[in-house]
CSV table of C-alpha atoms in Angstrom, one decimal:
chain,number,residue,atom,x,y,z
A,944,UNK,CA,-185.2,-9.1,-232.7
A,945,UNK,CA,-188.3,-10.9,-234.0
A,946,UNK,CA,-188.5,-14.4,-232.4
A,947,UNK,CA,-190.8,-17.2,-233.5
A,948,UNK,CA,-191.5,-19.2,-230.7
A,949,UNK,CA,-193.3,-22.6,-231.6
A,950,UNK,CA,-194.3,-25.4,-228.9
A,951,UNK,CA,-195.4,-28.2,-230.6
A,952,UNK,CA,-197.3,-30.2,-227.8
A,953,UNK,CA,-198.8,-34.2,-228.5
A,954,UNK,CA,-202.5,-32.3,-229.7
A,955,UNK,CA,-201.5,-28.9,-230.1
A,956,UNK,CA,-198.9,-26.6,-231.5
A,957,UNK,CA,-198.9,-22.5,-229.3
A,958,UNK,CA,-197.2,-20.3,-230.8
A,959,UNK,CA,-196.0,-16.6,-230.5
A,960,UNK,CA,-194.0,-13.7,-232.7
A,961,UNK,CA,-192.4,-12.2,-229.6
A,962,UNK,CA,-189.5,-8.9,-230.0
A,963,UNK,CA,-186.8,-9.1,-227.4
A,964,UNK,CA,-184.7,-7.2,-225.7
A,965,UNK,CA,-187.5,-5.3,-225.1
A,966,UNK,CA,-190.2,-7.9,-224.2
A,967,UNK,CA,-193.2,-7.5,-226.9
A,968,UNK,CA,-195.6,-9.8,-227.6
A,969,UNK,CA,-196.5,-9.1,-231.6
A,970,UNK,CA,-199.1,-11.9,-231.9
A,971,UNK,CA,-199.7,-15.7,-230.2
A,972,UNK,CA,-202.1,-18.4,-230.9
A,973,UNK,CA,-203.0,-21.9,-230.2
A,974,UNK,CA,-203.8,-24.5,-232.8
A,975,UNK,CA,-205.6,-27.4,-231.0
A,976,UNK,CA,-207.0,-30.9,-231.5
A,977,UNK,CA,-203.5,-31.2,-233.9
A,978,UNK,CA,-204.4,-34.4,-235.6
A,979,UNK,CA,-207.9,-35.1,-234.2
A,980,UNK,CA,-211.4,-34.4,-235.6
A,981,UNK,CA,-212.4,-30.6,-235.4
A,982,UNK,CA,-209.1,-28.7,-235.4
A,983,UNK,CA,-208.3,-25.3,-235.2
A,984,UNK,CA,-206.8,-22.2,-234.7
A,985,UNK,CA,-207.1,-19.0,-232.2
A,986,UNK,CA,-204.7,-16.1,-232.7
A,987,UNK,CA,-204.6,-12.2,-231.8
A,988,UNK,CA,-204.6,-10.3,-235.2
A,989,UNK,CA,-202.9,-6.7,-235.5
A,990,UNK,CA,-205.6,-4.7,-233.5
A,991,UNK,CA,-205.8,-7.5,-230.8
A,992,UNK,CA,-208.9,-8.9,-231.6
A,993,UNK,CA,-209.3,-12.6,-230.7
A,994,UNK,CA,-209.8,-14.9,-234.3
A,995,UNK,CA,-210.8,-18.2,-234.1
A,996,UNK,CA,-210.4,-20.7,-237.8
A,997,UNK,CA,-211.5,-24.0,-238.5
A,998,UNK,CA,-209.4,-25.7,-240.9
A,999,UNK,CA,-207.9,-28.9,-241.0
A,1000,UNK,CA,-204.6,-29.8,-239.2
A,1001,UNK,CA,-203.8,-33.2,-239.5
A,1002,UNK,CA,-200.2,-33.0,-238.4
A,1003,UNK,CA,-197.6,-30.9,-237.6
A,1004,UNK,CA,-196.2,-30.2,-240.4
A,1005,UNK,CA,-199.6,-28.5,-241.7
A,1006,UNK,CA,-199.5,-26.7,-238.5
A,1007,UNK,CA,-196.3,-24.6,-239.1
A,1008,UNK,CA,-197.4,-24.0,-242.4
A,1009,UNK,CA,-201.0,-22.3,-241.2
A,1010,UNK,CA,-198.9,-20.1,-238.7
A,1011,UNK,CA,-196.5,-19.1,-241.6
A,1012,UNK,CA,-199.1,-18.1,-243.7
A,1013,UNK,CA,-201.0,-16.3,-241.1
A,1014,UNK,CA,-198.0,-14.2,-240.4
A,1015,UNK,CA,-197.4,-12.6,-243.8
A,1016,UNK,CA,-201.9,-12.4,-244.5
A,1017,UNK,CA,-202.3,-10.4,-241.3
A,1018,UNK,CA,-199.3,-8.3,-241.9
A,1019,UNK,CA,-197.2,-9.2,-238.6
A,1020,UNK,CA,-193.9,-9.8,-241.4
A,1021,UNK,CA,-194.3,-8.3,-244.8
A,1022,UNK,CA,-191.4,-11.2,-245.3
A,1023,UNK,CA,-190.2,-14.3,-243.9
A,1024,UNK,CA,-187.0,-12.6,-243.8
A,1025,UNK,CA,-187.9,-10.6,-240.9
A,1026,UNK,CA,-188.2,-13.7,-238.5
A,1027,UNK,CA,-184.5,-13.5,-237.1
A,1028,UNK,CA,-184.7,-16.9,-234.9
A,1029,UNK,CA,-186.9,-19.5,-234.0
A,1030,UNK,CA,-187.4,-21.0,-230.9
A,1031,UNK,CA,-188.7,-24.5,-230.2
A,1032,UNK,CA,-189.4,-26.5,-227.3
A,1033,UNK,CA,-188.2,-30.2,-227.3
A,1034,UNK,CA,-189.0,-32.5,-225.1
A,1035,UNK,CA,-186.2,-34.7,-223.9
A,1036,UNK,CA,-182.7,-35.1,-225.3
A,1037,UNK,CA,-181.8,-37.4,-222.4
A,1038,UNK,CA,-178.4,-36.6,-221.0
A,1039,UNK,CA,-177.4,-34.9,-223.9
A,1040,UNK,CA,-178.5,-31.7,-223.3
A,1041,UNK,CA,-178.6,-30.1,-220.0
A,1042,UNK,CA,-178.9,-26.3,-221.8
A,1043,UNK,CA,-180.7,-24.8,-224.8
A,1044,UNK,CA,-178.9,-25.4,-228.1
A,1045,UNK,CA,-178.9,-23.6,-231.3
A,1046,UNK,CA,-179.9,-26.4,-233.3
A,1047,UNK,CA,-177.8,-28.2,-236.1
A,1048,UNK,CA,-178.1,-31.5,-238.3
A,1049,UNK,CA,-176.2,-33.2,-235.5
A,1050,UNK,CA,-178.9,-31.8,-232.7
A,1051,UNK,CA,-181.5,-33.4,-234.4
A,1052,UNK,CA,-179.8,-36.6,-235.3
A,1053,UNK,CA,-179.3,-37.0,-231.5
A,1054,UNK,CA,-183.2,-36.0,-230.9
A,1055,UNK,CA,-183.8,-38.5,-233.5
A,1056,UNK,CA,-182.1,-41.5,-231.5
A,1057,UNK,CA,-183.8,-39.7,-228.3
A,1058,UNK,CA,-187.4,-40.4,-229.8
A,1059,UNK,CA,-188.3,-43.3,-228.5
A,1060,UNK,CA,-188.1,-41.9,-225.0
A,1061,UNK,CA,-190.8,-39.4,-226.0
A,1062,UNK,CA,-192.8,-40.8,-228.3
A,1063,UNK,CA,-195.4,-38.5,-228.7
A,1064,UNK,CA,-193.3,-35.5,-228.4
A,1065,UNK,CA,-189.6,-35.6,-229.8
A,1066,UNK,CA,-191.2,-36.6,-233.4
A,1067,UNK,CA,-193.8,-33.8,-233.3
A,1068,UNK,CA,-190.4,-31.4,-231.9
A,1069,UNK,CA,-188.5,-32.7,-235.4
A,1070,UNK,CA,-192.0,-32.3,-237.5
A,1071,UNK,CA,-191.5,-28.2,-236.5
A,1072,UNK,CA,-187.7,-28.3,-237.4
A,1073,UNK,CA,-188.2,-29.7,-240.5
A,1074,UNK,CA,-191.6,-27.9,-241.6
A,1075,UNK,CA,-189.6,-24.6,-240.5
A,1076,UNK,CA,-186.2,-25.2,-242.7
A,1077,UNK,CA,-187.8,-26.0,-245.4
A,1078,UNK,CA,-189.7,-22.7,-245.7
A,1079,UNK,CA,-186.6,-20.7,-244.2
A,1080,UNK,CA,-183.1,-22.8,-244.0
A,1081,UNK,CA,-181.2,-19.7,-243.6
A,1082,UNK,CA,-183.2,-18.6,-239.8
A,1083,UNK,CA,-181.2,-20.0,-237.3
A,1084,UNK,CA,-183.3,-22.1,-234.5
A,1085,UNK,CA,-182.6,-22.7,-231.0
A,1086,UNK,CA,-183.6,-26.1,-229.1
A,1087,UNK,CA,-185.1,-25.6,-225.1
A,1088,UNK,CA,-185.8,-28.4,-223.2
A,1089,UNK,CA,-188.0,-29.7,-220.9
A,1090,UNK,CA,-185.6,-31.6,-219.0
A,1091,UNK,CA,-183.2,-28.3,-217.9
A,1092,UNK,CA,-185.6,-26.9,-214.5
A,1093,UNK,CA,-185.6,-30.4,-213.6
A,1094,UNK,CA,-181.3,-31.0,-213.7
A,1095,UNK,CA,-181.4,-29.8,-209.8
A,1096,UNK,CA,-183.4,-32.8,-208.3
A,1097,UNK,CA,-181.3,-34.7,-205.9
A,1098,UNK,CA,-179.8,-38.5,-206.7
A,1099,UNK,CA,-182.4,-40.2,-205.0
A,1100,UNK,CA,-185.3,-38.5,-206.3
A,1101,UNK,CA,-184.5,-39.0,-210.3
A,1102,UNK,CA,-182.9,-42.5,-209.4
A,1103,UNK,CA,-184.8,-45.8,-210.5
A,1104,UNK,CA,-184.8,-48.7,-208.4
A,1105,UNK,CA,-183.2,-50.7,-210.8
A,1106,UNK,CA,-180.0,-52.4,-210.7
A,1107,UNK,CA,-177.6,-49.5,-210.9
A,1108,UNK,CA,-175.6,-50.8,-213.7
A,1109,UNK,CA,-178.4,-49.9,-215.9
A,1110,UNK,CA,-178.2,-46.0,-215.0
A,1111,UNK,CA,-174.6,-46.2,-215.1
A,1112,UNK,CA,-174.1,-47.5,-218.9
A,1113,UNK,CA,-177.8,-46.4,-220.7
A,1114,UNK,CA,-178.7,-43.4,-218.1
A,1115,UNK,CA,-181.9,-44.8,-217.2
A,1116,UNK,CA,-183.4,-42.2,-214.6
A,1117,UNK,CA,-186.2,-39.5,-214.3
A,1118,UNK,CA,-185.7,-36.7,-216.5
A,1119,UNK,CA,-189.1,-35.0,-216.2
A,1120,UNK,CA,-190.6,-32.7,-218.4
A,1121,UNK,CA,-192.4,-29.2,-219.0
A,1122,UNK,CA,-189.6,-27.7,-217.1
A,1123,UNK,CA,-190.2,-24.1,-218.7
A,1124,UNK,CA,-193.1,-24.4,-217.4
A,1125,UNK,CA,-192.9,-25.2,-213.9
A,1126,UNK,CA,-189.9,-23.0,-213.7
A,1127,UNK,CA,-192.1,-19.8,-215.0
A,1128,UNK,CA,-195.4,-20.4,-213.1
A,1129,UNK,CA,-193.5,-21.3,-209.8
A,1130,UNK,CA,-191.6,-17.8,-209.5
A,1131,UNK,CA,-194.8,-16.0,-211.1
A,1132,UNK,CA,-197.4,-17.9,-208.9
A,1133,UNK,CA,-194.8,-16.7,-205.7
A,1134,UNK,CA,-194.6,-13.3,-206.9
A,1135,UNK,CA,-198.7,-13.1,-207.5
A,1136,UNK,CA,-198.7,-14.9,-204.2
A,1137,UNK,CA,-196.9,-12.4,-202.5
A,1138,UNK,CA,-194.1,-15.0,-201.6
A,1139,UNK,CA,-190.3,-15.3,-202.1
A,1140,UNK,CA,-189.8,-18.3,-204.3
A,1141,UNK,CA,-186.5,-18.3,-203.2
A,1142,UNK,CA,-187.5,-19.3,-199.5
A,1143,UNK,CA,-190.5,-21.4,-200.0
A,1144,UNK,CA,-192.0,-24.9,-200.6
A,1145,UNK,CA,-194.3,-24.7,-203.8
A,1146,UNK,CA,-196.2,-27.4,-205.8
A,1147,UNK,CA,-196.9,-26.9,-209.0
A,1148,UNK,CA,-199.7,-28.9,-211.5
A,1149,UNK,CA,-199.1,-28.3,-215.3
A,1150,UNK,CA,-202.6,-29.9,-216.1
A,1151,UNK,CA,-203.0,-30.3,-220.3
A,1152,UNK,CA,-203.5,-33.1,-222.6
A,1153,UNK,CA,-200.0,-34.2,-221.1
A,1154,UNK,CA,-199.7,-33.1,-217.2
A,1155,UNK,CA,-197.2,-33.3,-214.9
A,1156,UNK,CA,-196.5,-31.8,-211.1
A,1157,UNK,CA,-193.7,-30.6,-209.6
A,1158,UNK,CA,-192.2,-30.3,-206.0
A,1159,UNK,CA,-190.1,-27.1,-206.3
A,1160,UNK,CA,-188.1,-25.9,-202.8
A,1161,UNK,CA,-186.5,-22.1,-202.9
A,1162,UNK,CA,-186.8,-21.8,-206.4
A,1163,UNK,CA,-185.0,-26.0,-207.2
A,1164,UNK,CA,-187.2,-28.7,-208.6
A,1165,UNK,CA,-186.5,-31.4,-205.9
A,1166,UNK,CA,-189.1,-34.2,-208.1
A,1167,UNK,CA,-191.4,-34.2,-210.2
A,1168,UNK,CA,-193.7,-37.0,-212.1
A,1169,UNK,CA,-192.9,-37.7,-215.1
A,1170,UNK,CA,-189.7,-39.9,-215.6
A,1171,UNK,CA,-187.6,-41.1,-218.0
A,1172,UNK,CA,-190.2,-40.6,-220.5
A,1173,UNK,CA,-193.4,-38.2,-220.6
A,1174,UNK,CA,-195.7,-41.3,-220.0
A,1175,UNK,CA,-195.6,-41.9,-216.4
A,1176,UNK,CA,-197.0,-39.9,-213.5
A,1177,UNK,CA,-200.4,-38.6,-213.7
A,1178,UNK,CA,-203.4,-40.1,-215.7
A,1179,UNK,CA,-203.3,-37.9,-218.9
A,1180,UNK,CA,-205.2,-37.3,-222.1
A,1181,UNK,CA,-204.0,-40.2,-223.9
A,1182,UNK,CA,-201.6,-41.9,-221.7
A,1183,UNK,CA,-202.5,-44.0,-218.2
A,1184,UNK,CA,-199.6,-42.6,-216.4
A,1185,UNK,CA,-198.0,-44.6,-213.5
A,1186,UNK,CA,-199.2,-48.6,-214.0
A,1187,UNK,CA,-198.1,-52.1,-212.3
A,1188,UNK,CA,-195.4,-53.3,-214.7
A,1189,UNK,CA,-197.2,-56.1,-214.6
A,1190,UNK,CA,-200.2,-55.3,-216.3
A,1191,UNK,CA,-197.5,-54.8,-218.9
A,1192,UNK,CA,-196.4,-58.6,-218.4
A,1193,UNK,CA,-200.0,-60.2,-218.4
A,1194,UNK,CA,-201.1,-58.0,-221.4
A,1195,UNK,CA,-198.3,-58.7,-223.7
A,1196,UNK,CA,-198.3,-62.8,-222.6
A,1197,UNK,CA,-202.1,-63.1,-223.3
A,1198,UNK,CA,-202.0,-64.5,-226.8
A,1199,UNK,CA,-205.6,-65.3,-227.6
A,1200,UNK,CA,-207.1,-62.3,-227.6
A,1201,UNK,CA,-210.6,-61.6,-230.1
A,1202,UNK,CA,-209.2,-59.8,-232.9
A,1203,UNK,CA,-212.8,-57.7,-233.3
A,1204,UNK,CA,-211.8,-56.4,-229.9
A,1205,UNK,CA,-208.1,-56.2,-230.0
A,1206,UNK,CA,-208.3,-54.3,-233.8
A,1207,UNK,CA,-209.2,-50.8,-232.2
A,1208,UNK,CA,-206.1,-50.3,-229.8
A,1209,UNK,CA,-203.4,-52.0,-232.3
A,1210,UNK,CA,-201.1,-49.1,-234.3
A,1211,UNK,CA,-201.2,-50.7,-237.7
A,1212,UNK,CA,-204.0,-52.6,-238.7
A,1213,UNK,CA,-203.2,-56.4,-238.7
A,1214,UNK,CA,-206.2,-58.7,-239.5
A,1215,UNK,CA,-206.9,-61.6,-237.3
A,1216,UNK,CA,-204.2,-60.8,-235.0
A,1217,UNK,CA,-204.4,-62.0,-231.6
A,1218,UNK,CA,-201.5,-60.9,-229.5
A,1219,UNK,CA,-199.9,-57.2,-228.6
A,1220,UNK,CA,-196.4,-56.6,-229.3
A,1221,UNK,CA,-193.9,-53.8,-227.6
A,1222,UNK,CA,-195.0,-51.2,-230.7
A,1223,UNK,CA,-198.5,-51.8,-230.3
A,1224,UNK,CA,-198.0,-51.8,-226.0
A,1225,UNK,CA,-196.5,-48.9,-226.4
A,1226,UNK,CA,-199.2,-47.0,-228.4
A,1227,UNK,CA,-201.8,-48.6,-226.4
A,1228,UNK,CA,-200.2,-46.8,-223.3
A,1229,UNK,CA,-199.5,-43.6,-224.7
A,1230,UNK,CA,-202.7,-43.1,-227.6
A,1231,UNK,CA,-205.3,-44.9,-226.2
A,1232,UNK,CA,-205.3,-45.1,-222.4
A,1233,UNK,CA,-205.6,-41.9,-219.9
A,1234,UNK,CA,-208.7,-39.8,-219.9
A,1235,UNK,CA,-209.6,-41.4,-223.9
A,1236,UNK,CA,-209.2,-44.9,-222.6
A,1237,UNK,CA,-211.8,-44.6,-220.0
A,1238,UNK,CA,-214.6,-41.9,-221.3
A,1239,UNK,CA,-216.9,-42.0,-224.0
A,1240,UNK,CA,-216.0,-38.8,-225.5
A,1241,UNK,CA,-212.0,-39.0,-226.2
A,1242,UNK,CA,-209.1,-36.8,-224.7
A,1243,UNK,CA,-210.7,-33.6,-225.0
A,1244,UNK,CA,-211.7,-33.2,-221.2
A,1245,UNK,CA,-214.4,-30.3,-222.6
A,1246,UNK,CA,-216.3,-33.1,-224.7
A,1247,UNK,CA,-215.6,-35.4,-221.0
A,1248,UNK,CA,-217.2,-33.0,-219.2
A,1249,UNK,CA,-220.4,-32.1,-221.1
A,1250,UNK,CA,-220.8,-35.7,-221.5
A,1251,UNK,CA,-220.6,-36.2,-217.7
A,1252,UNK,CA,-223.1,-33.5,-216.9
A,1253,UNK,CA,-225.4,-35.3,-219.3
A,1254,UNK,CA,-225.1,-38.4,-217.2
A,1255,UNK,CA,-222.3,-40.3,-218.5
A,1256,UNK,CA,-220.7,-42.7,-215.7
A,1257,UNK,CA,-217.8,-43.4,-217.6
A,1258,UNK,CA,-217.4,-40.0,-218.4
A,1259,UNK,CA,-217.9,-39.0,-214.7
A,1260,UNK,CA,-215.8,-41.6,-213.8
A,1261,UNK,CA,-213.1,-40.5,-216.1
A,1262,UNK,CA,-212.8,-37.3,-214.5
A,1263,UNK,CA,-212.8,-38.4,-210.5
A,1264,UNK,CA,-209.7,-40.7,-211.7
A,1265,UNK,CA,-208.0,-37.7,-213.1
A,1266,UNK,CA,-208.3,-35.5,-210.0
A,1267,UNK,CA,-207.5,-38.2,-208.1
A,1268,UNK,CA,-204.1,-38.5,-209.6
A,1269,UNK,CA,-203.0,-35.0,-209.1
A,1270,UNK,CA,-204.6,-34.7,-205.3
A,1271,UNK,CA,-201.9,-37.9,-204.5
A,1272,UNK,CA,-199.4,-36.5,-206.3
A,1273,UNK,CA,-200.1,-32.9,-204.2
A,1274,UNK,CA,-200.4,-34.6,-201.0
A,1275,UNK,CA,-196.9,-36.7,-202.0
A,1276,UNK,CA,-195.2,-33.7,-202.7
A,1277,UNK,CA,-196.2,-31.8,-199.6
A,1278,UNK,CA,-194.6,-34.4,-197.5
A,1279,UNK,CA,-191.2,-34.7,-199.8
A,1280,UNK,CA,-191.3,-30.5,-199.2
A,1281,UNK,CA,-192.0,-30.9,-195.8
A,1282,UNK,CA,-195.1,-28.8,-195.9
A,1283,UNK,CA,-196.1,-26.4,-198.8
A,1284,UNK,CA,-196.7,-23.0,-199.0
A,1285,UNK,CA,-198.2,-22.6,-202.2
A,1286,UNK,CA,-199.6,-24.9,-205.0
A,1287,UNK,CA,-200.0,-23.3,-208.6
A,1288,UNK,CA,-202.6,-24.7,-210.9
A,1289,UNK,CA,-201.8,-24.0,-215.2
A,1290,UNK,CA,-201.8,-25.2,-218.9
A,1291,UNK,CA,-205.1,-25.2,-220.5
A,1292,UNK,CA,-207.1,-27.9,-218.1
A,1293,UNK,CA,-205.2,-26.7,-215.1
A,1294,UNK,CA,-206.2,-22.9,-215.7
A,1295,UNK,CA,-209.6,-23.4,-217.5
A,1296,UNK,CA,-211.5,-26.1,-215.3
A,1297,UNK,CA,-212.5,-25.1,-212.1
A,1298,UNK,CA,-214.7,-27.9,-211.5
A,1299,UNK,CA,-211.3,-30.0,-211.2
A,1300,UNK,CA,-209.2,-27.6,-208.8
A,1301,UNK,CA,-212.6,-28.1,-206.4
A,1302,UNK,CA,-211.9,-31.7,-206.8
A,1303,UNK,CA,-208.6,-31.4,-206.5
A,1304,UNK,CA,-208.5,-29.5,-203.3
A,1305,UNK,CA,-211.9,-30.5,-201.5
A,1306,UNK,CA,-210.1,-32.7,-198.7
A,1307,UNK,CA,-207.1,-31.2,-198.7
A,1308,UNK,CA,-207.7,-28.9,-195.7
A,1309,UNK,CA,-205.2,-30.7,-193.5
A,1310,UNK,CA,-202.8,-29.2,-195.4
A,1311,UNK,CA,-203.9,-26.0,-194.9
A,1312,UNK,CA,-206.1,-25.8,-198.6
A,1313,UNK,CA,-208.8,-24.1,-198.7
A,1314,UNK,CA,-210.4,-22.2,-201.7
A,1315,UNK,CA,-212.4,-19.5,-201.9
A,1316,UNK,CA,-215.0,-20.8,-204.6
A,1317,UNK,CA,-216.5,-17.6,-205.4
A,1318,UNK,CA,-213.5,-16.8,-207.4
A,1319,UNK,CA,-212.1,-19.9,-208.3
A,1320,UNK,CA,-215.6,-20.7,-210.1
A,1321,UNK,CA,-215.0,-16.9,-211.9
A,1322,UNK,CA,-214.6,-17.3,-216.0
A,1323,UNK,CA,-211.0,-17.4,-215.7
A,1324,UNK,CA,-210.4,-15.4,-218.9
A,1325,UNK,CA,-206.6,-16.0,-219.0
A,1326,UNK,CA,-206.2,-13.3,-216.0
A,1327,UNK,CA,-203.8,-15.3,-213.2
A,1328,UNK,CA,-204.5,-14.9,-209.9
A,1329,UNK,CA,-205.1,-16.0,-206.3
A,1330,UNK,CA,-207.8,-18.6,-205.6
A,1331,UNK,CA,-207.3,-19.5,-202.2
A,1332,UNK,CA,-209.4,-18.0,-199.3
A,1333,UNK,CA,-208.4,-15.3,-196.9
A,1334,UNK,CA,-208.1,-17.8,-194.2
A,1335,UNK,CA,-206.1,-20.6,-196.4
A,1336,UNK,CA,-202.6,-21.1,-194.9
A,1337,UNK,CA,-201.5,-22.4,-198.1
A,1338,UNK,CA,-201.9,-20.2,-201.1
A,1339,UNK,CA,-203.8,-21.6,-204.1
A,1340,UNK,CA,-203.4,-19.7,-207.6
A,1341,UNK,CA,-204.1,-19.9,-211.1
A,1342,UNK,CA,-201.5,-18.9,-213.8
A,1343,UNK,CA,-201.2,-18.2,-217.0
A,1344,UNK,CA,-197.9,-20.0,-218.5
A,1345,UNK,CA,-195.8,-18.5,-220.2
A,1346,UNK,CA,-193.5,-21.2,-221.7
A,1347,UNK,CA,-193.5,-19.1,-225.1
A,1348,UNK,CA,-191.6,-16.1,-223.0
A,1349,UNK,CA,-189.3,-18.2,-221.5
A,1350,UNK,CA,-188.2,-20.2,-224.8
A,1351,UNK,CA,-187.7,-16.1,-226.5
A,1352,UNK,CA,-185.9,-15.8,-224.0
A,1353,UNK,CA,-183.3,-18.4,-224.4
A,1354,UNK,CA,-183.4,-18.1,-228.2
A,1355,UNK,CA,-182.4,-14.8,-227.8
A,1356,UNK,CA,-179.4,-15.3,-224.8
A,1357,UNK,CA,-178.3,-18.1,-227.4
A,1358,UNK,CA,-177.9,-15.9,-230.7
A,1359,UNK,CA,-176.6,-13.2,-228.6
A,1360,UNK,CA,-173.5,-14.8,-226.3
């Protein structure tokens, strides 16, 4: 069975042609900067070599459309008809779905009325359903969720303090996000480890454009830091993460703002206006703030970094806020764990910047963190593996996600119950 597997991030859109039963991965790619300047794609073509395109991707839509096409030119399908499922990742369905789903007109009217919970996600998620019926209605499609690894945290970690009325009639709570994710690279960082997921403490760090950590106890996410939406937690590409509510108060109550400055972080331009509404709040939060709200250079922590390094203190400064974020949150979770065992670094900062898990790390030795720079400094190359020192009590490791295997996999339990 030929699977499509599409994951259709805020800035990017991975993707793989994956065979199951027996586990075969035909082709996978990444198209990145998804709506930003520069775009483009990497993929594995029939002999494995590594091609890199640049062409321009400003959307989503376009996005499904490249990978199509890419599919039948190098020969993977001689025919779309050979595609016998395809398997997205959404984001958040609220309460709705606690399980994958083969996906229907009514599954996406109720991701539709979910979309304002995720707004940079759910609409990209639809964008993918919709790009893909159109070019083949007949291929059934299967819906996994972010929110399903994260189902088994206790009451009082996903509750709010918020009156509890509000939980009780509109399910206001922490949902949390890039649960194939943690789930996959928690059991494959134990196994790499040498550990039994199933009897230890683990924190994981899915560190992309979006980013979120996870506390994870034999095998059960017990919290992790995104919420009710992907926007809080840690300080991400776009989006500030956790924030006073009432910088949300004073910002929205200041009416006399200078238009000249206030133009740039509105959604829709609006002449001479001089006050910020919930819609343009909201897209100041989540498109302008994080690592792009603070460096020179945008979202793309590459760009960050060389701009740092050329002695940028914005720049510089956007990156010791970033690590900052995810050392708390480490430090947070040990103690929620009581004590860790092992803490897994992945997603494309997470496994490509080494310069970050230093920062990360570096003063974390009363843990029991300790890494063993000669490797972790190591081209990482995609190749996961153990970072730590021999005399860390705590392993430290990079992995490699696999949320594309993990979504095959669900498509293919789903079409096959």
């Amino acid at each position: 069975m030929k699977i499509l597997v599409l994951n259709c991030g805020s800035s990017s859109l991975k993707f793989a042609l994956i065979e199951l039963p027996n586990y075969k991965v035909l082709t996978s790619g990444n198209e990145e900067r998804v709506g930003i300047n520069d775009s483009f794609i990497t993929f594995r073509n029939p002999e494995g070599k590594k091609i890199e395109r640049h062409l321009d991707i400003p959307n989503h839509t376009r996005g499904v459309e490249i990978i199509l096409d890419i599919l039948k030119e190098e020969h993977f399908v001689e025919s779309f008809d050979e595609i016998d499922a395809i398997g997205h990742r959404l984001v958040h369905g609220a309460e709705r779905f606690a399980q994958s789903v083969r996906i229907t007109p009514e599954v996406v009217d109720m991701l539709h009325e979910c979309a304002q919970l995720a707004p940079l996600h759910n609409p990209a998620n639809i964008l993918g359903i919709e790009a893909v019926t159109k070019v083949l209605p007949n291929t059934p499609q299967v819906g996994v969720f972010d929110t399903a690894f994260h189902q088994t945290m206790p009451e009082h970690a996903y509750m709010y303090g918020l009156p509890y009325e509000f939980y009780d009639k509109y399910r206001i709570r922490r949902y949390g996000f890039h649960g194939t994710s943690h789930d996959y690279v928690s059991a494959k960082g134990a196994e790499i480890a040498g550990l039994d997921r199933a009897s230890c403490k683990i924190v994981t760090a899915h560190i992309g454009s979006g980013a979120s950590m996870a506390a994870v106890l034999n095998g059960k996410s017990i919290d992790t830091s995104m919420g009710l939406t992907p926007s809080e937690g840690l300080m991400m590409g776009t989006r500030a993460g956790d924030i006073d509510s009432g910088v949300i108060e004073y910002l929205m109550n200041k009416k006399d703002y200078d238009p000249e400055f206030l133009a740039p972080f509105l959604k829709k331009a609006t002449p001479g206006k001089t006050h910020l509404d919930l819609e343009d709040l909201t897209f100041l939060l989540t498109k302008k703030s994080g690592v792009a709200g603070i460096s020179t250079k945008g979202s793309d922590m590459r760009d960050v970094a060389k701009a740092a390094e050329e002695g940028s203190k914005r720049d510089l400064l956007a990156l010791s806020m970033h690590a900052y974020r995810i050392k708390k949150y480490v430090g947070a979770y040990a103690a929620a764990l009581g004590g860790i065992d092992l803490l897994v670094f992945t997603a494309g900062v997470g496994e490509n910047r080494a310069a970050l898990r230093t920062e990360v790390c570096q003063g974390l030795e009363f843990l029991g963190i300790k890494l063993d720079e000669s490797i972790n400094e190591v081209t990482y190359g995609g190749k996961s593996q153990v970072i730590s020192a021999a005399d860390s009590r705590v392993k430290v490791v990079v992995v490699a996600t696999d949320e594309e295997y993990m979504i095959a996999r669900d498509t293919y339990d789903i079409l096959n119950k």
